Short mmCIF file of C-alpha atoms and ligand atoms in Angstrom, two decimals:
data_model
loop_
_atom_site.label_atom_id
_atom_site.label_comp_id
_atom_site.label_asym_id
_atom_site.label_seq_id
_atom_site.Cartn_x
_atom_site.Cartn_y
_atom_site.Cartn_z
CA MET A 1 -0.49 0.04 -0.10
CA THR A 2 1.69 3.03 -1.01
CA THR A 3 1.42 6.12 1.12
CA PRO A 4 -1.24 8.92 0.31
CA LEU A 5 -0.17 12.07 0.28
CA ARG A 6 -1.80 14.29 3.05
CA LEU A 7 -2.82 18.06 2.39
CA GLY A 8 -4.30 20.52 4.50
CA ILE A 9 -5.55 24.01 2.42
CA ALA A 10 -6.46 27.53 4.22
CA GLY A 11 -8.37 29.24 2.05
CA LEU A 12 -11.56 27.97 0.39
CA GLY A 13 -12.36 31.27 -2.32
CA THR A 14 -12.19 30.27 -5.96
CA VAL A 15 -8.93 28.53 -6.10
CA GLY A 16 -9.11 26.57 -3.05
CA VAL A 17 -12.73 25.48 -4.27
CA GLY A 18 -10.67 24.44 -7.37
CA VAL A 19 -8.63 22.03 -5.66
CA VAL A 20 -11.05 20.77 -4.14
CA LYS A 21 -13.02 20.09 -7.25
CA ILE A 22 -9.92 18.46 -8.98
CA ILE A 23 -8.75 16.01 -6.05
CA ARG A 24 -12.24 14.81 -5.84
CA GLN A 25 -13.07 14.07 -9.55
CA LYS A 26 -9.66 12.81 -10.52
CA ALA A 27 -8.41 10.94 -7.85
CA ASN A 28 -7.63 7.86 -9.68
CA LEU A 29 -5.52 9.83 -12.50
CA LEU A 30 -4.09 11.67 -9.80
CA ALA A 31 -3.01 8.59 -8.32
CA ALA A 32 -1.71 6.83 -11.60
CA ARG A 33 0.40 10.23 -12.61
CA THR A 34 2.14 9.88 -9.65
CA GLY A 35 2.06 6.75 -8.02
CA ARG A 36 0.10 7.18 -4.55
CA PRO A 37 -3.29 8.82 -3.07
CA ILE A 38 -3.37 12.60 -2.69
CA VAL A 39 -5.86 13.36 0.03
CA ILE A 40 -7.02 16.42 1.70
CA THR A 41 -7.17 15.28 5.40
CA ALA A 42 -8.16 19.07 6.99
CA VAL A 43 -9.46 22.35 5.57
CA SER A 44 -9.31 26.07 6.77
CA ALA A 45 -11.43 29.11 5.81
CA ARG A 46 -12.82 32.27 7.44
CA SER A 47 -16.39 30.79 7.59
CA ARG A 48 -17.16 27.23 7.91
CA ASP A 49 -21.04 27.60 6.98
CA LYS A 50 -21.20 29.26 3.70
CA ASP A 51 -21.65 27.02 0.84
CA ARG A 52 -18.89 26.57 -1.50
CA GLY A 53 -20.49 24.09 -3.94
CA VAL A 54 -18.08 21.00 -2.92
CA ASN A 55 -18.54 18.34 -0.27
CA LEU A 56 -16.48 19.39 2.90
CA ALA A 57 -17.63 17.05 4.99
CA ASP A 58 -14.80 14.14 4.25
CA TYR A 59 -12.77 16.75 5.74
CA ALA A 60 -11.75 17.99 9.35
CA TRP A 61 -11.58 21.52 10.01
CA GLU A 62 -9.78 24.37 11.69
CA ASP A 63 -10.57 28.18 12.47
CA ASP A 64 -7.09 28.80 12.75
CA PRO A 65 -4.79 28.47 9.92
CA VAL A 66 -2.26 28.07 12.16
CA ASP A 67 -3.89 25.24 13.93
CA LEU A 68 -4.41 23.53 10.14
CA ALA A 69 -0.54 24.50 9.06
CA LYS A 70 0.51 22.31 12.63
CA ARG A 71 -1.35 19.39 11.93
CA ASP A 72 0.78 16.14 12.65
CA ASP A 73 -1.82 14.27 9.67
CA ILE A 74 -0.45 16.66 7.10
CA ASP A 75 2.60 16.60 5.02
CA VAL A 76 1.36 19.46 2.45
CA PHE A 77 0.45 23.04 3.91
CA VAL A 78 -1.86 24.37 0.76
CA GLU A 79 -1.80 28.34 1.18
CA LEU A 80 -4.13 29.81 -0.58
CA MET A 81 -5.47 33.35 1.62
CA GLY A 82 -3.40 35.81 -0.17
CA GLY A 83 -1.97 38.63 1.64
CA HIS A 84 1.79 38.69 2.72
CA GLU A 85 1.26 39.35 6.19
CA GLY A 86 -1.33 38.32 8.77
CA PRO A 87 -2.57 34.71 8.80
CA ALA A 88 -1.17 33.75 5.21
CA LYS A 89 2.33 34.60 6.71
CA ASP A 90 1.72 33.32 10.30
CA ALA A 91 0.14 29.76 9.04
CA THR A 92 3.35 29.33 6.40
CA GLU A 93 5.85 30.40 9.17
CA ALA A 94 4.07 27.76 11.37
CA ALA A 95 4.18 25.01 8.66
CA ILE A 96 7.48 25.28 7.71
CA ALA A 97 8.87 25.32 11.40
CA ALA A 98 6.46 22.27 11.65
CA GLY A 99 8.34 20.35 8.64
CA LYS A 100 5.70 20.48 6.09
CA ASP A 101 5.85 21.67 2.17
CA VAL A 102 4.29 24.39 1.23
CA ILE A 103 2.27 24.63 -2.29
CA THR A 104 0.91 28.89 -2.03
CA ALA A 105 -0.71 31.09 -4.78
CA ASN A 106 0.70 33.69 -2.83
CA LYS A 107 3.13 35.87 -4.77
CA ALA A 108 3.01 38.93 -2.45
CA LEU A 109 4.11 37.07 0.18
CA LEU A 110 6.66 35.29 -1.66
CA ALA A 111 7.68 38.88 -3.27
CA ILE A 112 8.47 40.35 -0.04
CA HIS A 113 9.36 37.10 2.37
CA GLY A 114 10.64 34.94 -0.24
CA GLN A 115 14.46 35.17 1.27
CA ALA A 116 13.34 34.70 4.57
CA LEU A 117 11.14 31.67 4.00
CA ALA A 118 13.41 29.69 1.36
CA GLU A 119 15.78 29.93 4.22
CA ALA A 120 13.61 29.05 7.18
CA ALA A 121 12.21 25.59 4.26
CA GLU A 122 15.91 24.59 3.34
CA ALA A 123 17.08 24.34 7.01
CA LYS A 124 13.87 22.06 7.31
CA GLY A 125 14.48 20.35 4.49
CA CYS A 126 10.90 21.40 3.51
CA VAL A 127 10.17 22.86 -0.33
CA ILE A 128 7.60 25.74 -1.71
CA ARG A 129 6.35 25.61 -4.28
CA PHE A 130 4.27 28.70 -6.03
CA GLU A 131 3.75 28.07 -9.98
CA ALA A 132 -0.37 29.76 -9.22
CA ALA A 133 1.17 32.54 -7.87
CA VAL A 134 3.03 33.60 -11.51
CA ALA A 135 0.53 33.41 -14.73
CA GLY A 136 -2.20 32.05 -12.88
CA GLY A 137 -2.35 28.51 -15.16
CA ILE A 138 1.07 28.82 -17.52
CA PRO A 139 3.69 26.87 -15.65
CA VAL A 140 6.22 28.98 -16.28
CA VAL A 141 7.67 28.02 -13.02
CA LYS A 142 8.21 24.81 -13.84
CA SER A 143 9.09 25.79 -17.51
CA LEU A 144 12.33 28.39 -15.75
CA THR A 145 13.22 25.47 -13.26
CA GLU A 146 13.02 22.43 -15.35
CA GLY A 147 12.51 22.35 -19.17
CA LEU A 148 15.09 25.33 -20.05
CA ALA A 149 17.28 24.08 -16.68
CA GLY A 150 19.97 24.33 -19.30
CA ASN A 151 20.10 27.51 -20.10
CA ASP A 152 21.72 30.71 -18.88
CA ILE A 153 18.22 32.28 -19.04
CA THR A 154 19.16 36.34 -20.63
CA ARG A 155 15.41 37.76 -20.53
CA VAL A 156 12.00 37.14 -19.26
CA MET A 157 9.38 39.70 -20.30
CA GLY A 158 5.42 38.83 -20.12
CA VAL A 159 1.95 41.02 -19.07
CA MET A 160 1.76 39.03 -15.95
CA ASN A 161 -1.87 40.48 -15.26
CA GLY A 162 -4.73 39.92 -16.46
CA THR A 163 -6.74 42.77 -15.01
CA CYS A 164 -4.75 45.40 -16.75
CA ASN A 165 -4.95 43.19 -19.90
CA TYR A 166 -8.54 43.65 -19.60
CA ILE A 167 -8.70 46.80 -19.13
CA LEU A 168 -6.44 48.28 -21.88
CA THR A 169 -7.46 46.09 -24.51
CA ARG A 170 -11.11 46.45 -23.76
CA MET A 171 -10.40 50.79 -24.10
CA GLN A 172 -8.94 49.87 -27.35
CA ASP A 173 -11.99 47.68 -28.72
CA ALA A 174 -14.78 50.01 -27.46
CA GLY A 175 -13.20 53.10 -27.81
CA LEU A 176 -13.91 53.81 -24.05
CA PRO A 177 -11.95 55.65 -21.32
CA TYR A 178 -10.03 54.35 -18.54
CA ASP A 179 -12.60 55.00 -15.64
CA GLU A 180 -15.03 53.75 -17.28
CA VAL A 181 -13.14 50.26 -18.17
CA PHE A 182 -11.92 50.35 -14.34
CA ALA A 183 -16.07 50.54 -13.00
CA GLU A 184 -16.89 47.91 -15.76
CA ALA A 185 -13.64 45.73 -14.10
CA ASP A 186 -14.89 46.19 -10.90
CA ALA A 187 -18.48 45.30 -11.17
CA LEU A 188 -17.04 41.73 -13.31
CA GLY A 189 -15.01 41.20 -9.86
CA TYR A 190 -11.48 41.32 -11.99
CA LEU A 191 -10.11 43.75 -9.62
CA GLU A 192 -8.78 42.70 -6.29
CA ALA A 193 -9.53 43.43 -3.17
CA ASP A 194 -6.79 46.40 -3.34
CA PRO A 195 -7.35 47.49 -6.96
CA ASN A 196 -4.10 49.47 -6.79
CA LEU A 197 -2.06 45.80 -6.69
CA ASP A 198 -3.93 45.28 -9.82
CA VAL A 199 -4.08 48.47 -11.78
CA GLY A 200 -0.36 50.00 -9.87
CA GLY A 201 1.33 46.99 -11.43
CA ILE A 202 2.58 45.92 -7.88
CA ASP A 203 0.86 42.27 -8.24
CA ALA A 204 2.48 42.01 -11.77
CA GLY A 205 5.63 43.64 -10.34
CA HIS A 206 5.68 40.37 -7.77
CA LYS A 207 5.62 38.23 -10.03
CA LEU A 208 8.13 39.31 -12.28
CA SER A 209 10.17 39.20 -8.65
CA LEU A 210 9.67 35.72 -8.61
CA LEU A 211 10.43 34.95 -12.46
CA SER A 212 13.72 37.07 -11.83
CA SER A 213 14.85 35.26 -8.95
CA ILE A 214 14.70 31.62 -10.86
CA ALA A 215 16.01 32.95 -13.96
CA PHE A 216 18.95 34.75 -12.66
CA GLY A 217 19.99 32.93 -9.54
CA THR A 218 19.11 36.19 -7.44
CA LYS A 219 17.64 37.09 -4.45
CA VAL A 220 13.86 38.21 -4.52
CA ALA A 221 14.57 41.87 -5.37
CA PHE A 222 10.95 43.32 -5.69
CA ASP A 223 12.27 46.85 -4.04
CA GLY A 224 14.62 47.05 -7.06
CA VAL A 225 11.41 46.81 -9.82
CA GLU A 226 10.93 50.00 -11.30
CA LEU A 227 6.62 49.84 -11.07
CA GLU A 228 4.00 51.95 -12.99
CA GLY A 229 0.90 51.05 -13.23
CA ILE A 230 -1.99 51.89 -16.20
CA GLN A 231 -4.20 54.55 -14.26
CA ARG A 232 -2.74 57.24 -16.37
CA ILE A 233 -2.84 55.64 -19.68
CA SER A 234 -6.19 57.51 -21.77
CA ILE A 235 -7.75 56.18 -24.54
CA GLU A 236 -5.77 59.03 -26.96
CA ASP A 237 -2.51 57.38 -25.61
CA ILE A 238 -4.46 53.91 -26.81
CA ASN A 239 -5.53 55.30 -30.47
CA GLN A 240 -2.11 57.55 -30.56
CA ALA A 241 -0.60 54.37 -29.96
CA ALA A 242 -2.74 52.27 -32.67
CA ASP A 243 -2.39 55.00 -34.81
CA LEU A 244 1.50 55.06 -34.98
CA GLY A 245 1.04 50.45 -35.25
CA TYR A 246 1.17 49.60 -31.63
CA ARG A 247 -0.50 48.52 -28.55
CA ILE A 248 0.09 49.45 -24.85
CA LYS A 249 0.83 47.08 -22.48
CA LEU A 250 2.30 46.72 -18.61
CA LEU A 251 4.55 45.28 -19.81
CA GLY A 252 7.40 43.33 -17.43
CA VAL A 253 10.73 42.97 -18.29
CA ALA A 254 13.87 41.68 -16.50
CA GLN A 255 17.13 40.71 -17.40
CA LEU A 256 20.76 40.84 -15.88
CA THR A 257 23.10 43.16 -17.40
CA GLY A 258 26.41 44.52 -16.52
CA ARG A 259 24.84 47.55 -14.80
CA GLY A 260 22.60 45.32 -12.52
CA LEU A 261 19.42 43.36 -12.00
CA GLU A 262 16.71 45.63 -14.37
CA GLN A 263 13.56 44.63 -13.80
CA ARG A 264 10.96 46.87 -14.85
CA MET A 265 6.97 46.97 -14.91
CA THR A 266 5.70 49.66 -16.62
CA PRO A 267 2.83 50.35 -19.93
CA CYS A 268 4.90 50.52 -23.12
CA LEU A 269 3.93 50.22 -26.87
CA VAL A 270 4.68 47.16 -28.36
CA PRO A 271 4.09 46.54 -31.67
CA ALA A 272 0.76 45.86 -32.55
CA ASP A 273 1.71 42.57 -34.73
CA SER A 274 3.68 40.80 -32.33
CA PRO A 275 2.78 38.13 -30.06
CA LEU A 276 2.34 40.54 -26.96
CA GLY A 277 0.47 43.22 -28.80
CA GLN A 278 -1.88 40.75 -29.95
CA LEU A 279 -2.94 39.27 -26.27
CA THR A 280 -6.36 40.00 -25.09
CA GLY A 281 -8.74 40.71 -22.48
CA GLY A 282 -7.58 38.86 -18.84
CA THR A 283 -4.88 36.18 -20.81
CA ASN A 284 -1.19 36.11 -19.29
CA MET A 285 1.99 35.88 -21.46
CA VAL A 286 5.47 35.07 -20.27
CA VAL A 287 8.35 35.23 -22.75
CA LEU A 288 11.32 33.04 -21.84
CA GLU A 289 15.12 34.11 -23.56
CA GLY A 290 17.86 31.25 -22.62
CA ASP A 291 20.92 31.23 -24.59
CA ALA A 292 20.19 27.37 -26.22
CA VAL A 293 16.59 27.66 -26.42
CA GLU A 294 16.66 31.09 -27.68
CA GLN A 295 12.99 31.85 -27.24
CA ILE A 296 9.62 30.58 -26.09
CA VAL A 297 6.24 32.15 -25.91
CA LEU A 298 4.07 30.69 -23.25
CA ARG A 299 0.61 31.48 -23.09
CA GLY A 300 -2.66 31.90 -21.19
CA PRO A 301 -5.30 32.20 -18.72
CA GLY A 302 -3.96 34.24 -15.40
CA ALA A 303 -6.59 33.75 -13.40
CA GLY A 304 -9.76 31.78 -12.27
CA GLU A 305 -10.47 28.85 -10.75
CA GLY A 306 -9.42 26.31 -13.18
CA PRO A 307 -6.29 28.20 -14.40
CA THR A 308 -5.36 28.78 -11.05
CA ALA A 309 -6.39 25.27 -9.43
CA SER A 310 -4.68 23.81 -12.28
CA ALA A 311 -1.41 25.04 -11.02
CA VAL A 312 -1.18 24.22 -7.70
CA MET A 313 -2.20 20.47 -8.35
CA GLY A 314 0.88 20.46 -11.40
CA ASP A 315 2.62 21.50 -8.15
CA VAL A 316 0.95 18.94 -5.92
CA CYS A 317 1.77 16.11 -8.20
CA ASP A 318 5.54 17.24 -8.00
CA VAL A 319 5.54 17.08 -4.52
CA ALA A 320 3.97 13.46 -4.52
CA ARG A 321 6.33 12.65 -6.79
CA GLY A 322 8.92 13.28 -4.54
CA LEU A 323 10.44 16.09 -6.35
CA ARG A 324 12.49 18.87 -4.50
CA ILE A 325 13.35 22.06 -6.28
CA SER A 326 15.19 24.57 -4.44
CA THR A 327 12.55 27.62 -3.33
CA PHE A 328 14.47 29.97 -6.08
CA GLY A 329 15.89 26.67 -8.43
CA VAL A 330 19.10 26.90 -6.55
CA PRO A 331 19.82 26.49 -2.67
CA VAL A 332 18.88 29.68 -1.06
CA GLY A 333 22.87 30.05 -0.08
CA ALA A 334 23.90 30.72 -3.31
CA LEU A 335 21.35 32.95 -4.19
CA GLU A 336 22.87 36.00 -5.35
CA SER A 337 22.55 39.90 -3.57
CA THR A 338 22.00 42.18 -7.38
CA GLN A 339 22.06 45.84 -7.15
CA PRO A 340 19.29 47.28 -8.96
CA ALA A 341 20.66 48.31 -12.61
CA GLN A 342 21.32 52.03 -12.41
CA SER A 343 20.49 53.14 -15.97
CA ASN A 344 17.54 50.98 -17.65
CA SER A 345 18.73 50.08 -21.20
CA PRO A 346 17.77 52.96 -23.75
CA ALA A 347 14.48 52.78 -25.63
CA PRO A 348 12.75 54.98 -27.99
CA PHE A 349 9.97 56.42 -25.83
CA TYR A 350 6.76 58.09 -26.75
CA LEU A 351 6.30 61.17 -25.11
CA ARG A 352 2.74 62.71 -25.33
CA MET A 353 2.18 66.13 -24.15
CA ALA A 354 -0.17 69.40 -23.80
CA LEU A 355 1.37 72.56 -24.72
CA LEU A 356 0.15 76.19 -23.50
CA ASP A 357 -0.65 77.05 -27.47
CA ARG A 358 1.65 79.84 -27.80
CA PRO A 359 4.74 81.38 -29.96
CA GLY A 360 8.13 79.08 -28.99
CA ALA A 361 6.48 76.64 -26.82
CA LEU A 362 7.45 73.74 -28.95
CA ALA A 363 10.74 75.41 -29.38
CA LYS A 364 11.34 74.85 -26.18
CA VAL A 365 10.54 71.39 -25.66
CA ALA A 366 12.23 70.32 -28.54
CA THR A 367 15.18 72.35 -27.33
CA VAL A 368 15.05 70.55 -23.60
CA LEU A 369 14.92 67.65 -25.25
CA GLY A 370 17.80 68.45 -27.55
CA GLU A 371 19.80 69.71 -24.21
CA PHE A 372 19.62 66.22 -22.45
CA GLY A 373 20.87 64.59 -25.64
CA ILE A 374 17.46 63.12 -26.74
CA SER A 375 16.84 63.07 -30.35
CA ILE A 376 13.50 63.49 -32.43
CA ASP A 377 12.20 60.19 -34.30
CA ARG A 378 8.41 61.81 -35.23
CA MET A 379 6.88 65.01 -33.75
CA ARG A 380 2.70 66.13 -35.04
CA GLN A 381 0.69 68.01 -33.61
CA GLY A 382 -2.89 67.91 -32.81
CA GLN A 383 -6.10 70.09 -33.02
CA HIS A 384 -5.99 72.68 -30.91
CA ASP A 385 -8.28 72.31 -27.63
CA GLY A 386 -8.83 76.09 -26.52
CA SER A 387 -5.80 77.56 -25.31
CA GLU A 388 -3.76 73.76 -25.30
CA ALA A 389 -2.00 71.77 -28.13
CA PRO A 390 -1.72 68.44 -27.75
CA VAL A 391 1.76 67.60 -29.41
CA LEU A 392 2.89 63.59 -29.90
CA ILE A 393 6.74 62.98 -29.58
CA VAL A 394 8.39 60.08 -30.49
CA THR A 395 12.18 59.46 -29.58
CA HIS A 396 15.32 57.64 -30.76
CA LYS A 397 16.64 55.29 -27.96
CA THR A 398 17.44 57.51 -25.13
CA GLN A 399 17.39 56.46 -21.57
CA ARG A 400 14.53 56.63 -19.61
CA SER A 401 16.55 58.79 -16.23
CA ALA A 402 17.45 61.23 -18.93
CA LEU A 403 13.95 61.58 -20.34
CA ASN A 404 12.29 62.09 -16.98
CA GLU A 405 15.18 64.81 -16.36
CA ALA A 406 13.98 66.73 -19.51
CA ILE A 407 10.57 65.97 -18.27
CA ALA A 408 11.00 68.27 -15.57
CA ALA A 409 13.06 70.91 -17.11
CA MET A 410 10.05 71.20 -19.48
CA SER A 411 7.72 71.81 -16.71
CA SER A 412 10.36 74.26 -15.33
CA THR A 413 10.14 76.44 -19.11
CA GLY A 414 6.31 76.90 -18.17
CA VAL A 415 5.22 75.49 -21.43
CA LEU A 416 3.35 72.48 -20.42
CA ALA A 417 -0.44 72.38 -19.80
CA SER A 418 -0.38 69.23 -17.67
CA ASP A 419 1.95 66.31 -17.08
CA PRO A 420 3.15 64.55 -20.72
CA VAL A 421 2.96 61.24 -20.14
CA ALA A 422 6.08 58.90 -21.23
CA LEU A 423 5.98 55.34 -22.58
CA ARG A 424 8.70 53.46 -23.49
CA ILE A 425 8.63 51.71 -26.88
CA GLU A 426 9.52 47.94 -26.60
CA ASN A 427 10.37 46.14 -30.25
CA VAL A 428 9.69 42.91 -29.09
N1 HSE B 1 -5.49 40.34 -10.05
C1 HSE B 1 -4.45 39.38 -10.98
C2 HSE B 1 -4.74 39.22 -12.35
C3 HSE B 1 -5.52 37.55 -10.51
O1 HSE B 1 -5.80 39.82 -12.52
O2 HSE B 1 -3.86 38.46 -13.22
C4 HSE B 1 -4.15 36.93 -9.90
O3 HSE B 1 -2.31 37.63 -9.76
#
């Protein structure tokens, strides 16, 4: 008789319920694939009485996830609560202290406390697996740690927040302003409880920092991610970008360069006909580049019951099979500390501004750009709106820091009617 793998599941929201359903419905298949039964011993959630549409009567109930984490009759603590402090952190730490393996979908927890948790897990001989934390149903962690293990990873890119991609593509397709589409996304239940996690780029930044660590063997450095949300993207930007042959995406890019670790999660223009440009709705896409494989593109649902439970189950099956990979792909002591890249790689930029419509205003802007070594590739002035003239400039390659300095200098010339919008152009 083979020994079952016994799970304690904390959190019975969308993902937790999805995991329970798969384990109940596919018991034979899972046992055949892993060589042992996978069983749920106990569960924990905020409300015991809520009808979740699944039968939980076979499982012990714990009100406190910390008590669940410490139970002698579980081998794996499955953390599906979320949040980087409070019960999720306390229970994960308790599970590791009790020698349990941990499977989590919690990107915030790992982005902020991943190093300490990985150290604790390694000291106890436990594993932490987190496929569901990054890009929902896309097995990107597995791709990096296993399928691409023979590569030096050179770059990781992607769209990793489905809500932002939904908002940006809906604005484009329906010609609707940001606020209206944001309200729609809210009504559809797409937004995190704190919407800034989505539209502020934080959720996607957490995910990128985890992928960077695995890709480059570096300590998780969420603090080093250059973050910018999509809140300032207007329908005008969407339309101007489309006219230029681009789409606007909240794009993550990570690469280890001679200047340090470059990690950015910012709205960018990408070619409309590129795989990233064609990504619509809540779908995610991750592009992985390695010296041997060259480039692979993974595309799939970034959230939702089935896709996220699918990712959790991949980890459950790996643990059941006895696969024990270090949290971030190499032993925690081998993870390197890196400096954030002092200056990001140069790129062309899209610069939209409203100028006060007076003689010499445009000349002043052009002069300031020249003073900061920024060369103009294309420029056009749109229909005047009262006393303001909308101006769009596409620069030649420059560094974001130089552009920021130029924008600050423009502000002091008194010709700007509002803050310019500057977006990197990634010709991916
Ligand atoms: N809020 C996330 C997204 C889902 O929209 O992609 C899980 O991270």
